[in-house]
Coordinates of C-alpha atoms in Angstrom, one line a residue:
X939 CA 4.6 21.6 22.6
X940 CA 6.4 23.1 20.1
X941 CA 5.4 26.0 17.9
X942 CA 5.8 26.2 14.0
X943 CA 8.9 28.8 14.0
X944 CA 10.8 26.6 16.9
X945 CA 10.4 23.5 14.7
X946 CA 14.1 22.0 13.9
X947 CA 15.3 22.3 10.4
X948 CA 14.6 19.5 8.2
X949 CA 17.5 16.7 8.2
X950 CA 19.9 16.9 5.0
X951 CA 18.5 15.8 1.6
X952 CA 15.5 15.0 3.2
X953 CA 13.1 14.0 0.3
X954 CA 16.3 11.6 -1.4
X955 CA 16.6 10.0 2.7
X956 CA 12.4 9.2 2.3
X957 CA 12.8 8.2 -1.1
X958 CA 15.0 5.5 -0.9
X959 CA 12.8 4.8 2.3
X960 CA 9.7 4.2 -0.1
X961 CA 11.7 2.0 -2.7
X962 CA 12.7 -0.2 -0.4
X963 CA 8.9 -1.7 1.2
X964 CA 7.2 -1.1 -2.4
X965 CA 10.2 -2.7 -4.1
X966 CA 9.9 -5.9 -2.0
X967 CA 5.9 -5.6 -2.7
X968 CA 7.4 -6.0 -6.4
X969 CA 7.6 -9.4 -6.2
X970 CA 4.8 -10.2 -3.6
X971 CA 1.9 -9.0 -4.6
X972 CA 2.3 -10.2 -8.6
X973 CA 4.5 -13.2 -8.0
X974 CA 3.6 -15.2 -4.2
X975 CA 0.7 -16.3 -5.7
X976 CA 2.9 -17.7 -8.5
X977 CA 4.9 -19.0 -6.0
X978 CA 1.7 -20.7 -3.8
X979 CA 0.3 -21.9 -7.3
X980 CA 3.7 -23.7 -8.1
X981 CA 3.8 -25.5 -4.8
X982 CA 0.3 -27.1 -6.3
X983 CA -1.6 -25.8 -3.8
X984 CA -5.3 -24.9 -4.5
X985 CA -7.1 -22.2 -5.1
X986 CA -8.4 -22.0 -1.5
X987 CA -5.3 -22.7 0.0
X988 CA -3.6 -19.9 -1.9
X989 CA -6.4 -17.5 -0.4
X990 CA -5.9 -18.5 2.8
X991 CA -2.6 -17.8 2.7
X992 CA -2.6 -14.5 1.3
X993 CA -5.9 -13.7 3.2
X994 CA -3.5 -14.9 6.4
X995 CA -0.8 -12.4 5.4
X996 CA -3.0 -9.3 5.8
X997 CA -4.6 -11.0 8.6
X998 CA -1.8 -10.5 10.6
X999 CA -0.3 -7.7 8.9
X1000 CA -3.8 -5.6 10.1
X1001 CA -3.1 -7.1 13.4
X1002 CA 0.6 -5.7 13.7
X1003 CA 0.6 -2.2 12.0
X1004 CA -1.5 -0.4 14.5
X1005 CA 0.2 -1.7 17.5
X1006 CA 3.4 -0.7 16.1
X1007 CA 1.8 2.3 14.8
X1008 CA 1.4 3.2 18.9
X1009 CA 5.0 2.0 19.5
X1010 CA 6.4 4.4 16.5
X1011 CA 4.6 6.8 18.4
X1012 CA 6.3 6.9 22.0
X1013 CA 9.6 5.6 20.4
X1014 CA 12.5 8.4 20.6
X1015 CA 13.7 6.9 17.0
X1016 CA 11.3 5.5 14.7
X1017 CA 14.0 4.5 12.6
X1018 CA 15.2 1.6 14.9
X1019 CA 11.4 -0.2 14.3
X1020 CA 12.6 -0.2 10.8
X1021 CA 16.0 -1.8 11.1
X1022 CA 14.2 -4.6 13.3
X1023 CA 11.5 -5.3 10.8
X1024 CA 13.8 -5.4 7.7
X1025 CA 16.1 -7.6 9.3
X1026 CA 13.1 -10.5 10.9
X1027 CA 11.8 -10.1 7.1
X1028 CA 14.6 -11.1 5.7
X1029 CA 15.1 -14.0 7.8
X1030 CA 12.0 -15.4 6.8
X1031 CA 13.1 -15.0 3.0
X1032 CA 15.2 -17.6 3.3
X1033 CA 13.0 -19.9 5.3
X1034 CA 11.1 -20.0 2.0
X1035 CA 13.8 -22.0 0.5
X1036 CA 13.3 -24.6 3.3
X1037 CA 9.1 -25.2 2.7
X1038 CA 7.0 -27.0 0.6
X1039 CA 4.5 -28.1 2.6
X1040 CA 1.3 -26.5 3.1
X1041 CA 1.3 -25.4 7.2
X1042 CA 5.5 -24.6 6.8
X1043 CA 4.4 -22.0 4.1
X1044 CA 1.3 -20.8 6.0
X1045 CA 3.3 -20.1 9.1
X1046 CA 6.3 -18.5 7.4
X1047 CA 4.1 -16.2 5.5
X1048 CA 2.1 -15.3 8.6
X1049 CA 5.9 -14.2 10.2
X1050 CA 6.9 -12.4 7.3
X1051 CA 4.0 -10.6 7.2
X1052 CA 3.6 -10.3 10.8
X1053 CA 7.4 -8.6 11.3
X1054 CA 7.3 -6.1 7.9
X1055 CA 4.0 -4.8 8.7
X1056 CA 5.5 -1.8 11.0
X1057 CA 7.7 -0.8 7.7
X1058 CA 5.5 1.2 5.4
X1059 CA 3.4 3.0 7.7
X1060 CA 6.7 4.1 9.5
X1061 CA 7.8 5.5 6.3
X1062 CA 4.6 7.5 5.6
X1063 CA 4.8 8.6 9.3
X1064 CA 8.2 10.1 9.1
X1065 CA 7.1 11.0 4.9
X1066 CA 4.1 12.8 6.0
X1067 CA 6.3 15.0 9.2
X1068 CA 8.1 16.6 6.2
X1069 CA 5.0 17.8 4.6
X1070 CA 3.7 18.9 7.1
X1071 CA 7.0 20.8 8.9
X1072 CA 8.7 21.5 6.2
X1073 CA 6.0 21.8 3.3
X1074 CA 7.8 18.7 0.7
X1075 CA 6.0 17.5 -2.1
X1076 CA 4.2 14.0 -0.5
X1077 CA 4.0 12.7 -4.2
X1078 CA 7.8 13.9 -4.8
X1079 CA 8.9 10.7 -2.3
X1080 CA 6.4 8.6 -2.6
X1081 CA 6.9 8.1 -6.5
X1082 CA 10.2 6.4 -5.5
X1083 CA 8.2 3.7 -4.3
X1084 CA 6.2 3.0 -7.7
X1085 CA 9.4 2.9 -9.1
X1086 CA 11.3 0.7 -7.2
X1087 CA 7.9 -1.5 -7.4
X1088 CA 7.8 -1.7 -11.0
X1089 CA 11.6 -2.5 -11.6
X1090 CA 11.3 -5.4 -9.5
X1091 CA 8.5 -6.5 -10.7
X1092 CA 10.3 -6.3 -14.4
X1093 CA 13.3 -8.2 -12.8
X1094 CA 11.1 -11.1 -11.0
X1095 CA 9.1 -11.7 -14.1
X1096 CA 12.4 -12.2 -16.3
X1097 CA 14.0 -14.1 -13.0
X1098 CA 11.0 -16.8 -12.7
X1099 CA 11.2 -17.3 -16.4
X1100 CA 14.8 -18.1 -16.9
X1101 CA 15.1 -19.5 -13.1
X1102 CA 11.9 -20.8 -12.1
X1103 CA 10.2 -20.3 -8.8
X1104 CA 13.2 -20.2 -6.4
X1105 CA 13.9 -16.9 -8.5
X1106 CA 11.2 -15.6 -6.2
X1107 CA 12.2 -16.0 -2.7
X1108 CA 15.4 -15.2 -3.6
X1109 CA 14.4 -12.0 -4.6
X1110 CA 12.5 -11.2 -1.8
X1111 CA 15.8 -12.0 0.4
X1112 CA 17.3 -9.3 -1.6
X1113 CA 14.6 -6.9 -1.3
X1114 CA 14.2 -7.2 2.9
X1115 CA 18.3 -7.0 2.7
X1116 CA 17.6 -3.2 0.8
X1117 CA 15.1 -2.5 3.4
X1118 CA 17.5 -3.3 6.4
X1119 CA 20.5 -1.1 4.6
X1120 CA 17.3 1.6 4.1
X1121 CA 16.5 1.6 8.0
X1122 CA 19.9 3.2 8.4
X1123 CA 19.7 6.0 5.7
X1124 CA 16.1 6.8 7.0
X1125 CA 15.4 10.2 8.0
X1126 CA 15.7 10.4 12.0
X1127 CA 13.1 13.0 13.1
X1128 CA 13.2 12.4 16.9
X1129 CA 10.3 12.6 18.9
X1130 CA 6.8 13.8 17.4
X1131 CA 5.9 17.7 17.1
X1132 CA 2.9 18.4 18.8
X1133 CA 1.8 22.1 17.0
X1134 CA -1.4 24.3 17.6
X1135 CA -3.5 25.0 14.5
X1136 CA -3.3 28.7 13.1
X1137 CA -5.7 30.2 16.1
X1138 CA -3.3 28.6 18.4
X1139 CA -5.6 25.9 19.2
X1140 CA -4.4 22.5 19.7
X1141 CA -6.2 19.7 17.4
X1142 CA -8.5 17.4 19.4
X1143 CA -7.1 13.6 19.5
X1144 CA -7.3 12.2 15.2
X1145 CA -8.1 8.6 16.7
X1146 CA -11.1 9.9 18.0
X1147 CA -12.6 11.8 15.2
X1148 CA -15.4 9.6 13.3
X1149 CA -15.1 11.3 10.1
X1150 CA -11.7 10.3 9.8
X1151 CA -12.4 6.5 10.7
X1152 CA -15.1 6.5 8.0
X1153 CA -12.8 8.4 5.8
X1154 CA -10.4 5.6 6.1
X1155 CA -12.6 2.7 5.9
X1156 CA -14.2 4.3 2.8
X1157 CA -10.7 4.3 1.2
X1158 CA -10.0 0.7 2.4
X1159 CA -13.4 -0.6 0.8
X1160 CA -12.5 1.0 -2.1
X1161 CA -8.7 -0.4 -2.7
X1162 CA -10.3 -3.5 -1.7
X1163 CA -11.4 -4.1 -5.3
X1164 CA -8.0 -5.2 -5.9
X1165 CA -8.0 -7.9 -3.6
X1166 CA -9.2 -10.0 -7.0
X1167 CA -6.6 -9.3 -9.2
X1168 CA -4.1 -9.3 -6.7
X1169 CA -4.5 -12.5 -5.8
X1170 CA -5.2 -14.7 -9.2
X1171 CA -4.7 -11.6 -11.7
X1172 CA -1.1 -13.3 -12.6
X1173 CA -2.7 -16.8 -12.6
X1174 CA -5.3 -15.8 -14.9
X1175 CA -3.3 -14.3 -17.3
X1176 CA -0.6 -18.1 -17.0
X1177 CA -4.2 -19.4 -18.2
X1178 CA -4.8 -17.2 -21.0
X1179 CA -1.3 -18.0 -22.5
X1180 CA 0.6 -15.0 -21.2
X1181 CA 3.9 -15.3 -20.6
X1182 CA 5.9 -14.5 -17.2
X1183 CA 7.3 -11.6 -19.4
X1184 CA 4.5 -9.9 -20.2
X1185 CA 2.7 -10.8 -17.0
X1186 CA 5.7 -8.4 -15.3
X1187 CA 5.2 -6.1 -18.0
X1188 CA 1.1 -5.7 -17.3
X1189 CA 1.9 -5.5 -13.7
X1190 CA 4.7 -2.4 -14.7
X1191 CA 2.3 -0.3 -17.2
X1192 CA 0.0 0.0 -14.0
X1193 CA 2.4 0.8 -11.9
X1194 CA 4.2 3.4 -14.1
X1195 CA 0.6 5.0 -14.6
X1196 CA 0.4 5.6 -11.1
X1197 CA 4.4 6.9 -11.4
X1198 CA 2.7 9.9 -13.7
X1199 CA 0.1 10.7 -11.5
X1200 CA 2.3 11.1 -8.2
X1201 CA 5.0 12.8 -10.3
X1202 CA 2.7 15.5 -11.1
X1203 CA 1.2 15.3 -7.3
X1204 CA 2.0 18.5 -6.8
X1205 CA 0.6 20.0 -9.8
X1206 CA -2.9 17.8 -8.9
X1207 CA -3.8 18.6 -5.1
X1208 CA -3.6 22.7 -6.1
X1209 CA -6.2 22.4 -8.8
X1210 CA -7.8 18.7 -7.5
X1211 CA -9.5 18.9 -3.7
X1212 CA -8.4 15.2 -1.8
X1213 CA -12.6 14.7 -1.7
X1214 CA -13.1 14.9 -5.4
X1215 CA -9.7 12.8 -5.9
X1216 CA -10.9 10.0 -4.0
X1217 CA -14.3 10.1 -5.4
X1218 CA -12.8 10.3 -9.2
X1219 CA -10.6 6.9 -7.9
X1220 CA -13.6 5.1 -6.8
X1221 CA -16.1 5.7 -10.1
X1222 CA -12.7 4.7 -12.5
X1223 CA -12.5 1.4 -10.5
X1224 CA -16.2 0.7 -10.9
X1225 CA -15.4 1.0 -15.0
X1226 CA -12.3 -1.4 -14.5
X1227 CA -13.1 -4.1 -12.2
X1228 CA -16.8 -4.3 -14.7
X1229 CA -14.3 -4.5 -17.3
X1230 CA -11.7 -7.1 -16.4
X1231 CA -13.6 -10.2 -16.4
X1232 CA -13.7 -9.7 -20.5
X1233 CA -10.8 -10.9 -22.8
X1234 CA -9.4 -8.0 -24.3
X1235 CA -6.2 -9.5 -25.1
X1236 CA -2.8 -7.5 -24.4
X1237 CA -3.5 -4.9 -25.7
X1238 CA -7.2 -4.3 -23.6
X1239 CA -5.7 -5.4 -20.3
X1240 CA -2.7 -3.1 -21.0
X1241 CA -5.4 -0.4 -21.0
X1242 CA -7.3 -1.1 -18.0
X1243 CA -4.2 -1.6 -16.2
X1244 CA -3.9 2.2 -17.2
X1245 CA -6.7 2.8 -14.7
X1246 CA -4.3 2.2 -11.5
X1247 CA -3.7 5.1 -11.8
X1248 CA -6.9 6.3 -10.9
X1249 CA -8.0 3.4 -8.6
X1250 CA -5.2 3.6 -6.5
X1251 CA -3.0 7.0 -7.3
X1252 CA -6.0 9.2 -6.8
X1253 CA -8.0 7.5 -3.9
X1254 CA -3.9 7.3 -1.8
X1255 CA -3.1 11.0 -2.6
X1256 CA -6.4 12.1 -1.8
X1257 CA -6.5 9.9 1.3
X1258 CA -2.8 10.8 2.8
X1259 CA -3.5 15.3 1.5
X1260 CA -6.6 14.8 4.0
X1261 CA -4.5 13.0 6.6
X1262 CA -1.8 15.9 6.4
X1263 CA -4.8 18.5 6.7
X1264 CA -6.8 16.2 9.8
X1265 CA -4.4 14.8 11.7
X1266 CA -1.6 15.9 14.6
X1267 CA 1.5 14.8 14.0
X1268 CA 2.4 12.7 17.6
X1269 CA -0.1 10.7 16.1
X1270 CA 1.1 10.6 12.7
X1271 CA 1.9 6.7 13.0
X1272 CA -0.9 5.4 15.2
X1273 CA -3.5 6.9 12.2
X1274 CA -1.3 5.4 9.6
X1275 CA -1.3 2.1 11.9
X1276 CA -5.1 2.2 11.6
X1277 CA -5.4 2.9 7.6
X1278 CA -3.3 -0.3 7.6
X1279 CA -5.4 -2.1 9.9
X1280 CA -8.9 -0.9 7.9
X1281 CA -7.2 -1.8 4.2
X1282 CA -5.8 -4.7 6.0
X1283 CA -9.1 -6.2 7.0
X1284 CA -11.1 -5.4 3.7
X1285 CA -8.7 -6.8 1.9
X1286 CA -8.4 -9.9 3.6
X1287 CA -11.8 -9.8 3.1
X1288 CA -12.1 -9.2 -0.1
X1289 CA -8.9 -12.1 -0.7
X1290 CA -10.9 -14.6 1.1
X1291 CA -14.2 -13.8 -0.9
X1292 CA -12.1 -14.1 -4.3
X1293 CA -10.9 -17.6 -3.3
X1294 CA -14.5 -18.9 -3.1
X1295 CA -15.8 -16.8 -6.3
X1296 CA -12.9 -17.4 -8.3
X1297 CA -13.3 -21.2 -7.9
X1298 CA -17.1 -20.9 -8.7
X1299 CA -17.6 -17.9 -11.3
X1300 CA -13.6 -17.5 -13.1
X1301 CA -13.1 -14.0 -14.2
X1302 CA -16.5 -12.9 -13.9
X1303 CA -16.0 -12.8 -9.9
X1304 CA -14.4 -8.8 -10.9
X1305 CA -17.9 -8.0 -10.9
X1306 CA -18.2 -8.3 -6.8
X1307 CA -15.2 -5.9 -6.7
X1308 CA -17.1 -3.4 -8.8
X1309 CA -19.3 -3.1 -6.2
X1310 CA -17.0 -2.9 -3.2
X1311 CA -15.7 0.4 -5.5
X1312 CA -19.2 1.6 -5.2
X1313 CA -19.8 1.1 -1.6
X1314 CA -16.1 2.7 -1.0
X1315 CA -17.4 5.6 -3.1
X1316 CA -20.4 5.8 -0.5
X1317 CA -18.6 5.7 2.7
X1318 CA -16.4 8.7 1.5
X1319 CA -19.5 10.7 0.6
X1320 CA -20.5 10.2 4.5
X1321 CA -17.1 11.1 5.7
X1322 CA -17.6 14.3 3.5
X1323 CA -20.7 15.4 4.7
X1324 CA -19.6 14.6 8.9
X1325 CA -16.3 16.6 8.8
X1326 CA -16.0 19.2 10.9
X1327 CA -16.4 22.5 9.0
X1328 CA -16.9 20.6 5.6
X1329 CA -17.6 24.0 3.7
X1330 CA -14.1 25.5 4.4
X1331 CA -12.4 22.3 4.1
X1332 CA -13.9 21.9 1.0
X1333 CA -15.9 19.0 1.4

């Protein structure tokens, strides 16, 4: 065990090391999450067979993040697990070029999502050590990773238009070829810090603590109400006329919505407790997903697309400020292993679902994510009241 005042000095230029750690995962999600659906749709394959795919990617992305979350954990390096995920990822990329056929593309997908799961709860791992050694700004670093989302997502829209769908594989290639370069420039923390509280108390075990499990589930449930749009948000905009343009360009006003909100991070968890954060996030997504199945044109959806930054900005500040409060930091990724695995599986969940209602109901399936916000809402009212010495934690 190590105490506070023997902890090592932070690494140099920390926060730039974690930021281009963040761009690189989120910048690759820049062309997933708006665009393989694109891709699946192109390939003419239907509706359900698009869901199944995507609902097979978090599948086994839920099944691979917590086991490498306990790797992370006993590694001497956590860095290495990011050089070998970046580099299987990217070799899947370019399988992409080579299938067509329904089974090829379900198993390379399952691969690809199976090898770049350990990436992004890695990065929050070692993200998460610095605020809570060295007291950085969590939203400082992670707003990197909205950025580097939303350019790609600006570059792929343009690329599919002028290129057509191989633009998209080929820019995933690129973005797994960042990630591997990224692995190297990571911050390299060493083995976990195991620190008593103030009283010099050690913490009991995070992974045991039920508050934080529903805490976490709650969350998931919650950020599930995206599993809709992002999985036929981009096709039902093709169908409504929009352009691959503006399609990237709705994707990026979201995104640099939730930019603002982590930029000013700092600022917001002072005067903002993580409880009333997370509970804010889950009414505003109630109001958009109840929304969304009207045509509001450009304009309207440009708006509601506003309101990522409260469905997801708030509810993952909130979430990752308790985290930093909750948990101890040996097992920093084994808890960010497990919010993987919980918004992994209610998001498959949730995918799966939006296959069968979009088929059946159109747009007017948003209205099944608009309760998943309220149950989310629910869960995290239960995790409130549970914690352990709610009143000074300000529960």
């Amino acid at each position: 065990m190590i105490p506070q005042a023997q902890a090592p000095a932070a690494p140099p230029f920390f926060q730039l090391r974690c930021s281009l750690a963040y761009a690189a995962p989120l910048g690759v999600n820049g062309v997933v999450l708006p665009f393989l659906p694109v891709w699946l749709s192109g390939l003419a394959f239907s509706d359900y067979q698009i869901g199944l795919v995507l609902a097979m990617q978090l599948v086994l992305r839920l099944l691979a993040a917590p086991v490498a979350g306990l790797l992370a954990d006993r590694l001497d390096e956590k860095t290495t697990m990011l050089a070998w995920s970046g580099g299987l990822s990217f070799v899947t990329a370019l399988a992409m070029f080579f299938t067509d056929n329904f089974l090829a593309v379900l198993l390379v997908i399952a691969v690809q999502a199976t090898v770049f799961a350990p990436y992004a709860p890695i990065v929050e791992s070692i993200a998460v050590s610095g605020v809570r050694r060295w007291g950085f700004h969590y939203g400082s670093m992670r707003v990197w990773g909205s950025i580097g989302f939303v350019t790609v997502t600006l570059l792929a829209g343009e690329a599919r238009g002028l290129w057509g769908l191989n633009a998209i594989p080929a820019i995933m290639a690129l973005g797994f070829l960042f990630t591997i370069l990224v692995a190297f420039a990571a911050p390299r923390l060493g083995r976990s810090i195991v620190q008593p509280d103030a009283s010099g108390v050690l913490k009991p075990s995070s992974l045991k603590r039920k508050d934080l499990h529903l805490l976490m589930i709650g969350a998931s449930v919650a950020q599930a109400g995206h599993g809709m749009f992002y999985t036929f948000g981009a096709i039902q905009w093709q169908a409504m006329g929009f352009s691959s343009g503006t399609i990237g360009i709705l994707w990026s006003i979201s995104v640099i919505c939730e930019i603002v909100v982590f930029f000013i991070s700092g600022w917001l968890v002072r005067r903002v407790s993580s409880w009333t954060l997370m509970r804010v996030g889950c009414a505003v997504a109630l109001i958009r997903w109840t929304l969304f199945p009207l045509d509001f044109g450009v304009w309207g959806f440009a708006a509601l697309q506003a309101l990522h930054a409260f469905t997801f900005a708030f509810i993952h500040i909130g979430m990752q400020n308790r985290l930093v409060d909750s948990v101890r930091e040996d097992q920093e990724s084994s808890v960010q292993g497990a919010y993987v695995f919980y918004n992994g599986v209610f998001l498959a969940l949730s995918t799966l679902l939006s296959g069968v209602l979009y088929h059946q109901f159109g747009a007017a399936s948003y209205v099944a994510m608009a309760l998943l916000a309220l149950i989310g809402l629910g869960i995290i009212a239960l995790a409130a009241r549970i914690q352990p010495q709610s009143a000074a934690s300000g529960g």
